[in-house]
mmCIF file of C-alpha atoms in Angstrom:
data_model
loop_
_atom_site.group_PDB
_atom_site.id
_atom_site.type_symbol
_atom_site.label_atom_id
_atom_site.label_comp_id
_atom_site.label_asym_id
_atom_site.label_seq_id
_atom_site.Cartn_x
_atom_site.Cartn_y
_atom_site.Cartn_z
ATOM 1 C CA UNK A 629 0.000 0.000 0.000
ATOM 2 C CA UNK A 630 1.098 3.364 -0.626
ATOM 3 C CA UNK A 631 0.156 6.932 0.355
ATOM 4 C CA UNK A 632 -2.222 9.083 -1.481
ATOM 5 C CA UNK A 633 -0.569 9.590 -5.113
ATOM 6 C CA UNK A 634 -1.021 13.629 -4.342
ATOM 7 C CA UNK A 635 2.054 15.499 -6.781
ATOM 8 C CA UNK A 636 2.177 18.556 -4.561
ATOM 9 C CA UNK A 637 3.000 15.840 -1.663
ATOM 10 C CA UNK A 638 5.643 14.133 -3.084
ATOM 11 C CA UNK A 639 7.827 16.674 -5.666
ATOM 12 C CA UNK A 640 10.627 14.363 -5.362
ATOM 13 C CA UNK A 641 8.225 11.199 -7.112
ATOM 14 C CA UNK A 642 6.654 13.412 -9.434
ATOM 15 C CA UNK A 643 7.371 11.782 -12.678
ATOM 16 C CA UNK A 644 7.181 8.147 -11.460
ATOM 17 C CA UNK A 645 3.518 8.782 -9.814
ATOM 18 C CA UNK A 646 2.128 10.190 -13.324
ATOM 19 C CA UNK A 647 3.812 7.247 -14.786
ATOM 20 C CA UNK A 648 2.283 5.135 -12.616
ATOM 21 C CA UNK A 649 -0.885 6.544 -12.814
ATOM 22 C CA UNK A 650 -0.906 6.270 -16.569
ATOM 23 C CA UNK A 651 -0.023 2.881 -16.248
ATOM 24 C CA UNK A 652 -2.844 2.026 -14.422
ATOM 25 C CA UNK A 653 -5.027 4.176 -17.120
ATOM 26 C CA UNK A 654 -3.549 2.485 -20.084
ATOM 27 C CA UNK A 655 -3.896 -1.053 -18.513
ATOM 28 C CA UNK A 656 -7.249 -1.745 -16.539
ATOM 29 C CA UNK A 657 -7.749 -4.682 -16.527
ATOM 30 C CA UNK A 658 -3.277 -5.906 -16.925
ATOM 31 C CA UNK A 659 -2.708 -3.602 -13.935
ATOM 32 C CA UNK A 660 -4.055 -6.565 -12.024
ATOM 33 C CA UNK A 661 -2.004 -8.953 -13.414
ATOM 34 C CA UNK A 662 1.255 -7.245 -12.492
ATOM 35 C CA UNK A 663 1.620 -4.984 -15.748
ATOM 36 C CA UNK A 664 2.405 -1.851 -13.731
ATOM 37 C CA UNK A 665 4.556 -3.821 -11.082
ATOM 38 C CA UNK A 666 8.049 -2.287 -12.244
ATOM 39 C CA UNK A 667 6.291 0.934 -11.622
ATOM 40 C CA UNK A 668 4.978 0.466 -8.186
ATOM 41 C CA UNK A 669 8.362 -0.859 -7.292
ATOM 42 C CA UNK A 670 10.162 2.680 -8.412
ATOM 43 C CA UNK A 671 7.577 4.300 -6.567
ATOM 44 C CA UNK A 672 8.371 2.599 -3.402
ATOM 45 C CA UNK A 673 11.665 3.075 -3.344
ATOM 46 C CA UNK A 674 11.301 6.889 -4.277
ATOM 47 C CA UNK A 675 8.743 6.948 -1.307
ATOM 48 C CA UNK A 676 11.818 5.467 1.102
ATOM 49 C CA UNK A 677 14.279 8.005 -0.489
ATOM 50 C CA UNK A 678 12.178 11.249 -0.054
ATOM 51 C CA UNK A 679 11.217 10.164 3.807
ATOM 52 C CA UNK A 680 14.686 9.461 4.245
ATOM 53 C CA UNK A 681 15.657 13.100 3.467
ATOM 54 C CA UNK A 682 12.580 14.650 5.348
ATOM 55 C CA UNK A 683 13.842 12.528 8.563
ATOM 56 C CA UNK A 684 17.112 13.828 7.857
ATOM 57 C CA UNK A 685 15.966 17.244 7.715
ATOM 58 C CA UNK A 686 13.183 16.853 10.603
ATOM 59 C CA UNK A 687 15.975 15.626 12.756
ATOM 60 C CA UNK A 688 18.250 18.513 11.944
ATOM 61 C CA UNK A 689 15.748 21.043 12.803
ATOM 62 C CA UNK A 690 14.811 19.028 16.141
ATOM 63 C CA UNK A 691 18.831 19.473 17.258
ATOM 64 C CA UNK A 692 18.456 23.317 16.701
ATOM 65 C CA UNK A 693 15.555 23.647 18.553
ATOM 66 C CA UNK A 694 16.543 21.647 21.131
ATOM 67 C CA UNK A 695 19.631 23.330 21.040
ATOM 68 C CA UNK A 696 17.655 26.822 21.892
ATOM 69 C CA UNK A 697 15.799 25.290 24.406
ATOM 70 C CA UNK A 698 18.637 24.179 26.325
ATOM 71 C CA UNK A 699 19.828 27.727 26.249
ATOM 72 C CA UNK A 700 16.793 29.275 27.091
ATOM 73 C CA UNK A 701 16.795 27.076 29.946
ATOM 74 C CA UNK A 702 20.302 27.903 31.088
ATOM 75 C CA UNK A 703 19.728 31.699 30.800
ATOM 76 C CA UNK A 704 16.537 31.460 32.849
ATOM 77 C CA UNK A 705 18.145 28.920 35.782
ATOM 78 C CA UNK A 706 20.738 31.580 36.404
ATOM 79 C CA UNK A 707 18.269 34.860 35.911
ATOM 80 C CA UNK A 708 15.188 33.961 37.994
#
């Protein structure tokens, strides 16, 4: 299963979901039968790669902020 095929939710898959959707257009009855398999294979694997670099960049962003709060923190333990 995969998420909602949305383009403005996955940039990075862009090309393979239209693909894949057109596919499924083009074959409806084969799609069944594995016709658009290759496809849906791609499209996993660009699904792993793009949450790979939003975890990446989620966990970035969680060591600045966490960063900020430890300051904050520190400046208001010695200013009460």
């Amino acid at each position: 299963m995969h998420p909602p095929l949305t383009l403005h939710r996955h940039p990075m898959c862009a090309e393979i979901i239209e693909q894949f959707q057109k596919c499924h257009l083009d074959h409806p009855i084969k799609k069944f039968f594995g016709e658009c398999t290759d496809l849906k294979v791609k499209l996993d694997r660009c699904f792993r790669e793009e949450k790979a670099v939003k975890r990446k960049a989620n966990f970035e962003e969680s060591k600045k902020l966490r960063a900020r709060l430890q300051a904050y923190r520190k400046e208001t333990a010695e200013n009460p």
